[in-house]
C-alpha cells in the first residue's frame, strides 16, 4: 500500500509560480514511477507530467511543457511539480499518482497506468 499526500496548492495571480509537493509513504519510493494529473471543473482528469523511478525519464503534456518542471527526491520520498508562468487555464485540482507497473512506463499519460492516487490540492490562478 502507498499513501500519497499533496501540498503546496493555493491562489496565485497570472504569471506567478507555485511548487506542489507529494509526499509518499508505505513502500520504497524508488520502486515506483510518479505522475501529476489535474482536473478542472466540468472536465476530465488530464495528464500533466510524469517521472520514472530514477528520474531519468521525464514527460510533459504540451500544455505545460516549458513552464512546469517535475522532479523527485528519492531520499525524501517526495515528488515535486514546479509551476511557473501560471495561466488561468492551469486552475484545477492537482493529483499525484504512483505507478508500480512496467519499467518501460510507456503509458505514463494514462490514468490506468497508476495504482495509487493522492487526495488532490487546489490550484487557482486569478487574472
GROMACS .gro file of N, CA and C in nm:
model
  381
    1UNK      N    1   0.084  -0.119   0.000
    1UNK     CA    2   0.000   0.000   0.000
    1UNK      C    3   0.087   0.124   0.000
    2UNK      N    4   0.046   0.225  -0.075
    2UNK     CA    5   0.119   0.350  -0.085
    2UNK      C    6   0.024   0.464  -0.051
    3UNK      N    7   0.069   0.554   0.033
    3UNK     CA    8  -0.009   0.673   0.066
    3UNK      C    9   0.059   0.795   0.006
    4UNK      N   10  -0.021   0.880  -0.056
    4UNK     CA   11   0.030   0.999  -0.122
    4UNK      C   12  -0.043   1.121  -0.068
    5UNK      N   13   0.032   1.223  -0.031
    5UNK     CA   14  -0.028   1.346   0.023
    5UNK      C   15   0.031   1.465  -0.050
    6UNK      N   16  -0.056   1.537  -0.123
    6UNK     CA   17  -0.013   1.656  -0.195
    6UNK      C   18  -0.022   1.779  -0.104
    7UNK      N   19   0.061   1.878  -0.135
    7UNK     CA   20   0.057   2.005  -0.065
    7UNK      C   21   0.114   2.112  -0.158
    8UNK      N   22   0.092   2.238  -0.118
    8UNK     CA   23   0.151   2.348  -0.192
    8UNK      C   24   0.056   2.423  -0.283
    9UNK      N   25  -0.068   2.377  -0.292
    9UNK     CA   26  -0.164   2.448  -0.376
    9UNK      C   27  -0.204   2.580  -0.313
   10UNK      N   28  -0.278   2.660  -0.390
   10UNK     CA   29  -0.324   2.788  -0.339
   10UNK      C   30  -0.373   2.878  -0.449
   11UNK      N   31  -0.392   3.005  -0.412
   11UNK     CA   32  -0.439   3.107  -0.505
   11UNK      C   33  -0.322   3.195  -0.545
   12UNK      N   34  -0.300   3.208  -0.675
   12UNK     CA   35  -0.191   3.292  -0.725
   12UNK      C   36  -0.241   3.373  -0.842
   13UNK      N   37  -0.169   3.479  -0.874
   13UNK     CA   38  -0.203   3.561  -0.987
   13UNK      C   39  -0.134   3.510  -1.114
   14UNK      N   40  -0.191   3.550  -1.224
   14UNK     CA   41  -0.134   3.511  -1.354
   14UNK      C   42   0.014   3.549  -1.360
   15UNK      N   43   0.094   3.456  -1.410
   15UNK     CA   44   0.236   3.480  -1.427
   15UNK      C   45   0.322   3.440  -1.309
   16UNK      N   46   0.258   3.414  -1.198
   16UNK     CA   47   0.334   3.375  -1.079
   16UNK      C   48   0.363   3.225  -1.078
   17UNK      N   49   0.425   3.181  -0.969
   17UNK     CA   50   0.470   3.042  -0.959
   17UNK      C   51   0.417   2.975  -0.833
   18UNK      N   52   0.412   2.844  -0.839
   18UNK     CA   53   0.381   2.761  -0.724
   18UNK      C   54   0.462   2.633  -0.736
   19UNK      N   55   0.494   2.574  -0.621
   19UNK     CA   56   0.556   2.443  -0.622
   19UNK      C   57   0.470   2.347  -0.542
   20UNK      N   58   0.426   2.244  -0.609
   20UNK     CA   59   0.350   2.138  -0.543
   20UNK      C   60   0.445   2.028  -0.497
   21UNK      N   61   0.410   1.969  -0.385
   21UNK     CA   62   0.485   1.855  -0.333
   21UNK      C   63   0.390   1.738  -0.313
   22UNK      N   64   0.444   1.619  -0.325
   22UNK     CA   65   0.367   1.498  -0.299
   22UNK      C   66   0.455   1.405  -0.217
   23UNK      N   67   0.418   1.388  -0.093
   23UNK     CA   68   0.494   1.301  -0.003
   23UNK      C   69   0.437   1.161  -0.006
   24UNK      N   70   0.524   1.063  -0.022
   24UNK     CA   71   0.481   0.924  -0.032
   24UNK      C   72   0.527   0.844   0.089
   25UNK      N   73   0.448   0.745   0.123
   25UNK     CA   74   0.486   0.655   0.231
   25UNK      C   75   0.426   0.518   0.205
   26UNK      N   76   0.482   0.418   0.272
   26UNK     CA   77   0.426   0.285   0.266
   26UNK      C   78   0.502   0.185   0.182
   27UNK      N   79   0.596   0.232   0.103
   27UNK     CA   80   0.672   0.142   0.017
   27UNK      C   81   0.797   0.217  -0.025
   28UNK      N   82   0.901   0.147  -0.062
   28UNK     CA   83   1.023   0.214  -0.106
   28UNK      C   84   0.995   0.303  -0.226
   29UNK      N   85   1.019   0.430  -0.209
   29UNK     CA   86   0.976   0.531  -0.306
   29UNK      C   87   1.037   0.507  -0.444
   30UNK      N   88   1.160   0.463  -0.447
   30UNK     CA   89   1.229   0.447  -0.575
   30UNK      C   90   1.177   0.330  -0.658
   31UNK      N   91   1.084   0.253  -0.605
   31UNK     CA   92   1.028   0.140  -0.679
   31UNK      C   93   0.907   0.179  -0.763
   32UNK      N   94   0.865   0.304  -0.756
   32UNK     CA   95   0.752   0.342  -0.840
   32UNK      C   96   0.775   0.474  -0.912
   33UNK      N   97   0.723   0.475  -1.034
   33UNK     CA   98   0.723   0.598  -1.112
   33UNK      C   99   0.609   0.687  -1.063
   34UNK      N  100   0.619   0.816  -1.093
   34UNK     CA  101   0.523   0.911  -1.041
   34UNK      C  102   0.467   1.000  -1.151
   35UNK      N  103   0.346   1.043  -1.132
   35UNK     CA  104   0.284   1.133  -1.227
   35UNK      C  105   0.202   1.240  -1.158
   36UNK      N  106   0.180   1.348  -1.230
   36UNK     CA  107   0.087   1.452  -1.187
   36UNK      C  108  -0.025   1.463  -1.291
   37UNK      N  109  -0.146   1.471  -1.242
   37UNK     CA  110  -0.263   1.494  -1.326
   37UNK      C  111  -0.339   1.613  -1.268
   38UNK      N  112  -0.432   1.666  -1.346
   38UNK     CA  113  -0.515   1.774  -1.294
   38UNK      C  114  -0.655   1.761  -1.350
   39UNK      N  115  -0.748   1.819  -1.276
   39UNK     CA  116  -0.888   1.815  -1.318
   39UNK      C  117  -0.952   1.949  -1.288
   40UNK      N  118  -0.996   2.017  -1.393
   40UNK     CA  119  -1.070   2.142  -1.379
   40UNK      C  120  -1.219   2.111  -1.371
   41UNK      N  121  -1.297   2.201  -1.314
   41UNK     CA  122  -1.442   2.178  -1.302
   41UNK      C  123  -1.506   2.148  -1.437
   42UNK      N  124  -1.586   2.043  -1.442
   42UNK     CA  125  -1.657   2.010  -1.565
   42UNK      C  126  -1.574   1.942  -1.672
   43UNK      N  127  -1.450   1.907  -1.638
   43UNK     CA  128  -1.363   1.842  -1.737
   43UNK      C  129  -1.312   1.710  -1.682
   44UNK      N  130  -1.254   1.631  -1.771
   44UNK     CA  131  -1.195   1.505  -1.727
   44UNK      C  132  -1.054   1.530  -1.674
   45UNK      N  133  -1.010   1.438  -1.591
   45UNK     CA  134  -0.874   1.447  -1.539
   45UNK      C  135  -0.776   1.430  -1.655
   46UNK      N  136  -0.672   1.514  -1.655
   46UNK     CA  137  -0.576   1.510  -1.765
   46UNK      C  138  -0.434   1.498  -1.714
   47UNK      N  139  -0.353   1.438  -1.796
   47UNK     CA  140  -0.210   1.421  -1.764
   47UNK      C  141  -0.138   1.554  -1.766
   48UNK      N  142  -0.046   1.571  -1.672
   48UNK     CA  143   0.036   1.692  -1.667
   48UNK      C  144   0.184   1.658  -1.687
   49UNK      N  145   0.237   1.570  -1.602
   49UNK     CA  146   0.379   1.538  -1.607
   49UNK      C  147   0.403   1.404  -1.541
   50UNK      N  148   0.515   1.341  -1.577
   50UNK     CA  149   0.550   1.213  -1.518
   50UNK      C  150   0.701   1.199  -1.512
   51UNK      N  151   0.746   1.117  -1.417
   51UNK     CA  152   0.889   1.095  -1.399
   51UNK      C  153   0.911   0.949  -1.363
   52UNK      N  154   1.014   0.890  -1.421
   52UNK     CA  155   1.043   0.749  -1.400
   52UNK      C  156   1.103   0.726  -1.262
   53UNK      N  157   1.127   0.601  -1.230
   53UNK     CA  158   1.171   0.563  -1.096
   53UNK      C  159   1.300   0.632  -1.052
   54UNK      N  160   1.394   0.641  -1.143
   54UNK     CA  161   1.521   0.703  -1.106
   54UNK      C  162   1.532   0.847  -1.156
   55UNK      N  163   1.425   0.899  -1.213
   55UNK     CA  164   1.425   1.036  -1.261
   55UNK      C  165   1.489   1.054  -1.398
   56UNK      N  166   1.528   0.945  -1.460
   56UNK     CA  167   1.598   0.955  -1.586
   56UNK      C  168   1.509   0.985  -1.706
   57UNK      N  169   1.381   0.959  -1.693
   57UNK     CA  170   1.287   0.988  -1.800
   57UNK      C  171   1.177   1.078  -1.745
   58UNK      N  172   1.152   1.185  -1.818
   58UNK     CA  173   1.054   1.285  -1.777
   58UNK      C  174   0.965   1.318  -1.896
   59UNK      N  175   0.836   1.336  -1.868
   59UNK     CA  176   0.740   1.363  -1.975
   59UNK      C  177   0.647   1.476  -1.932
   60UNK      N  178   0.604   1.554  -2.029
   60UNK     CA  179   0.511   1.664  -2.002
   60UNK      C  180   0.401   1.666  -2.108
   61UNK      N  181   0.287   1.718  -2.068
   61UNK     CA  182   0.185   1.747  -2.167
   61UNK      C  183   0.227   1.871  -2.244
   62UNK      N  184   0.174   1.884  -2.362
   62UNK     CA  185   0.210   2.001  -2.444
   62UNK      C  186   0.168   2.131  -2.377
   63UNK      N  187   0.061   2.127  -2.301
   63UNK     CA  188   0.008   2.250  -2.243
   63UNK      C  189   0.096   2.307  -2.131
   64UNK      N  190   0.184   2.226  -2.074
   64UNK     CA  191   0.267   2.275  -1.963
   64UNK      C  192   0.416   2.272  -1.996
   65UNK      N  193   0.452   2.213  -2.108
   65UNK     CA  194   0.593   2.199  -2.145
   65UNK      C  195   0.658   2.337  -2.153
   66UNK      N  196   0.773   2.350  -2.089
   66UNK     CA  197   0.843   2.476  -2.087
   66UNK      C  198   0.806   2.566  -1.970
   67UNK      N  199   0.698   2.533  -1.900
   67UNK     CA  200   0.655   2.613  -1.784
   67UNK      C  201   0.661   2.532  -1.654
   68UNK      N  202   0.633   2.405  -1.662
   68UNK     CA  203   0.631   2.319  -1.543
   68UNK      C  204   0.754   2.228  -1.544
   69UNK      N  205   0.799   2.195  -1.423
   69UNK     CA  206   0.911   2.102  -1.408
   69UNK      C  207   0.878   2.000  -1.301
   70UNK      N  208   0.887   1.873  -1.337
   70UNK     CA  209   0.867   1.767  -1.240
   70UNK      C  210   1.003   1.717  -1.194
   71UNK      N  211   1.013   1.685  -1.067
   71UNK     CA  212   1.138   1.631  -1.013
   71UNK      C  213   1.103   1.541  -0.895
   72UNK      N  214   1.201   1.464  -0.853
   72UNK     CA  215   1.178   1.377  -0.738
   72UNK      C  216   1.304   1.370  -0.654
   73UNK      N  217   1.283   1.350  -0.526
   73UNK     CA  218   1.393   1.331  -0.432
   73UNK      C  219   1.365   1.199  -0.362
   74UNK      N  220   1.431   1.095  -0.407
   74UNK     CA  221   1.404   0.963  -0.352
   74UNK      C  222   1.447   0.951  -0.206
   75UNK      N  223   1.540   1.033  -0.164
   75UNK     CA  224   1.581   1.031  -0.024
   75UNK      C  225   1.474   1.090   0.068
   76UNK      N  226   1.393   1.179   0.011
   76UNK     CA  227   1.286   1.243   0.089
   76UNK      C  228   1.149   1.186   0.057
   77UNK      N  229   1.144   1.085  -0.030
   77UNK     CA  230   1.017   1.024  -0.068
   77UNK      C  231   0.916   1.126  -0.119
   78UNK      N  232   0.964   1.216  -0.200
   78UNK     CA  233   0.880   1.326  -0.244
   78UNK      C  234   0.899   1.354  -0.393
   79UNK      N  235   0.790   1.385  -0.459
   79UNK     CA  236   0.793   1.432  -0.596
   79UNK      C  237   0.739   1.575  -0.598
   80UNK      N  238   0.795   1.656  -0.686
   80UNK     CA  239   0.760   1.797  -0.691
   80UNK      C  240   0.708   1.834  -0.829
   81UNK      N  241   0.629   1.940  -0.832
   81UNK     CA  242   0.588   1.999  -0.958
   81UNK      C  243   0.605   2.150  -0.945
   82UNK      N  244   0.711   2.200  -1.006
   82UNK     CA  245   0.735   2.344  -1.008
   82UNK      C  246   0.655   2.403  -1.124
   83UNK      N  247   0.568   2.497  -1.093
   83UNK     CA  248   0.480   2.555  -1.194
   83UNK      C  249   0.511   2.704  -1.207
   84UNK      N  250   0.561   2.743  -1.322
   84UNK     CA  251   0.595   2.882  -1.349
   84UNK      C  252   0.503   2.939  -1.456
   85UNK      N  253   0.501   3.071  -1.464
   85UNK     CA  254   0.421   3.140  -1.567
   85UNK      C  255   0.279   3.087  -1.571
   86UNK      N  256   0.218   3.081  -1.455
   86UNK     CA  257   0.086   3.022  -1.445
   86UNK      C  258  -0.019   3.103  -1.520
   87UNK      N  259  -0.114   3.029  -1.576
   87UNK     CA  260  -0.222   3.087  -1.655
   87UNK      C  261  -0.357   3.050  -1.592
   88UNK      N  262  -0.461   3.126  -1.621
   88UNK     CA  263  -0.592   3.091  -1.566
   88UNK      C  264  -0.634   2.948  -1.602
   89UNK      N  265  -0.596   2.900  -1.718
   89UNK     CA  266  -0.634   2.765  -1.759
   89UNK      C  267  -0.559   2.656  -1.683
   90UNK      N  268  -0.464   2.694  -1.600
   90UNK     CA  269  -0.398   2.597  -1.513
   90UNK      C  270  -0.479   2.572  -1.385
   91UNK      N  271  -0.584   2.647  -1.366
   91UNK     CA  272  -0.669   2.629  -1.248
   91UNK      C  273  -0.732   2.491  -1.250
   92UNK      N  274  -0.709   2.416  -1.142
   92UNK     CA  275  -0.757   2.278  -1.134
   92UNK      C  276  -0.720   2.220  -0.999
   93UNK      N  277  -0.775   2.102  -0.971
   93UNK     CA  278  -0.724   2.021  -0.861
   93UNK      C  279  -0.612   1.935  -0.918
   94UNK      N  280  -0.499   1.938  -0.852
   94UNK     CA  281  -0.382   1.864  -0.898
   94UNK      C  282  -0.364   1.739  -0.811
   95UNK      N  283  -0.343   1.626  -0.880
   95UNK     CA  284  -0.329   1.498  -0.813
   95UNK      C  285  -0.193   1.437  -0.846
   96UNK      N  286  -0.128   1.380  -0.747
   96UNK     CA  287  -0.012   1.298  -0.778
   96UNK      C  288  -0.055   1.152  -0.775
   97UNK      N  289   0.021   1.071  -0.847
   97UNK     CA  290  -0.013   0.929  -0.858
   97UNK      C  291   0.114   0.847  -0.869
   98UNK      N  292   0.106   0.724  -0.822
   98UNK     CA  293   0.220   0.633  -0.822
   98UNK      C  294   0.192   0.512  -0.909
   99UNK      N  295   0.291   0.475  -0.989
   99UNK     CA  296   0.279   0.359  -1.077
   99UNK      C  297   0.379   0.252  -1.038
  100UNK      N  298   0.328   0.132  -1.011
  100UNK     CA  299   0.413   0.018  -0.981
  100UNK      C  300   0.428  -0.072  -1.103
  101UNK      N  301   0.386  -0.025  -1.217
  101UNK     CA  302   0.379  -0.108  -1.336
  101UNK      C  303   0.513  -0.133  -1.403
  102UNK      N  304   0.506  -0.156  -1.534
  102UNK     CA  305   0.624  -0.197  -1.608
  102UNK      C  306   0.733  -0.091  -1.605
  103UNK      N  307   0.855  -0.139  -1.613
  103UNK     CA  308   0.968  -0.047  -1.608
  103UNK      C  309   0.968   0.047  -1.728
  104UNK      N  310   0.909   0.005  -1.839
  104UNK     CA  311   0.910   0.090  -1.958
  104UNK      C  312   0.831   0.218  -1.938
  105UNK      N  313   0.727   0.210  -1.850
  105UNK     CA  314   0.647   0.329  -1.819
  105UNK      C  315   0.594   0.393  -1.947
  106UNK      N  316   0.560   0.311  -2.043
  106UNK     CA  317   0.521   0.363  -2.173
  106UNK      C  318   0.383   0.428  -2.172
  107UNK      N  319   0.300   0.394  -2.076
  107UNK     CA  320   0.166   0.454  -2.067
  107UNK      C  321   0.159   0.561  -1.960
  108UNK      N  322   0.264   0.637  -1.947
  108UNK     CA  323   0.278   0.735  -1.840
  108UNK      C  324   0.167   0.839  -1.840
  109UNK      N  325   0.101   0.862  -1.954
  109UNK     CA  326   0.000   0.965  -1.963
  109UNK      C  327  -0.142   0.912  -1.941
  110UNK      N  328  -0.155   0.784  -1.909
  110UNK     CA  329  -0.286   0.724  -1.891
  110UNK      C  330  -0.316   0.700  -1.743
  111UNK      N  331  -0.436   0.733  -1.702
  111UNK     CA  332  -0.470   0.719  -1.561
  111UNK      C  333  -0.461   0.574  -1.513
  112UNK      N  334  -0.494   0.480  -1.600
  112UNK     CA  335  -0.494   0.341  -1.555
  112UNK      C  336  -0.354   0.281  -1.545
  113UNK      N  337  -0.251   0.362  -1.576
  113UNK     CA  338  -0.113   0.320  -1.553
  113UNK      C  339  -0.079   0.328  -1.404
  114UNK      N  340  -0.156   0.405  -1.330
  114UNK     CA  341  -0.123   0.439  -1.191
  114UNK      C  342  -0.207   0.360  -1.093
  115UNK      N  343  -0.141   0.321  -0.986
  115UNK     CA  344  -0.204   0.233  -0.888
  115UNK      C  345  -0.254   0.306  -0.764
  116UNK      N  346  -0.192   0.418  -0.733
  116UNK     CA  347  -0.230   0.492  -0.613
  116UNK      C  348  -0.240   0.640  -0.645
  117UNK      N  349  -0.333   0.706  -0.577
  117UNK     CA  350  -0.359   0.848  -0.601
  117UNK      C  351  -0.366   0.923  -0.469
  118UNK      N  352  -0.323   1.049  -0.474
  118UNK     CA  353  -0.343   1.136  -0.360
  118UNK      C  354  -0.481   1.197  -0.362
  119UNK      N  355  -0.509   1.280  -0.262
  119UNK     CA  356  -0.642   1.338  -0.248
  119UNK      C  357  -0.659   1.466  -0.329
  120UNK      N  358  -0.549   1.521  -0.377
  120UNK     CA  359  -0.553   1.640  -0.460
  120UNK      C  360  -0.531   1.768  -0.383
  121UNK      N  361  -0.480   1.869  -0.453
  121UNK     CA  362  -0.461   2.002  -0.397
  121UNK      C  363  -0.508   2.104  -0.500
  122UNK      N  364  -0.581   2.204  -0.452
  122UNK     CA  365  -0.641   2.302  -0.543
  122UNK      C  366  -0.539   2.409  -0.581
  123UNK      N  367  -0.533   2.436  -0.710
  123UNK     CA  368  -0.455   2.547  -0.762
  123UNK      C  369  -0.550   2.640  -0.837
  124UNK      N  370  -0.550   2.767  -0.797
  124UNK     CA  371  -0.635   2.865  -0.861
  124UNK      C  372  -0.550   2.981  -0.908
  125UNK      N  373  -0.559   3.010  -1.038
  125UNK     CA  374  -0.482   3.119  -1.096
  125UNK      C  375  -0.580   3.228  -1.135
  126UNK      N  376  -0.564   3.343  -1.074
  126UNK     CA  377  -0.657   3.453  -1.098
  126UNK      C  378  -0.596   3.555  -1.191
  127UNK      N  379  -0.681   3.616  -1.270
  127UNK     CA  380  -0.636   3.719  -1.364
  127UNK      C  381  -0.674   3.857  -1.311
   0.00000   0.00000   0.00000
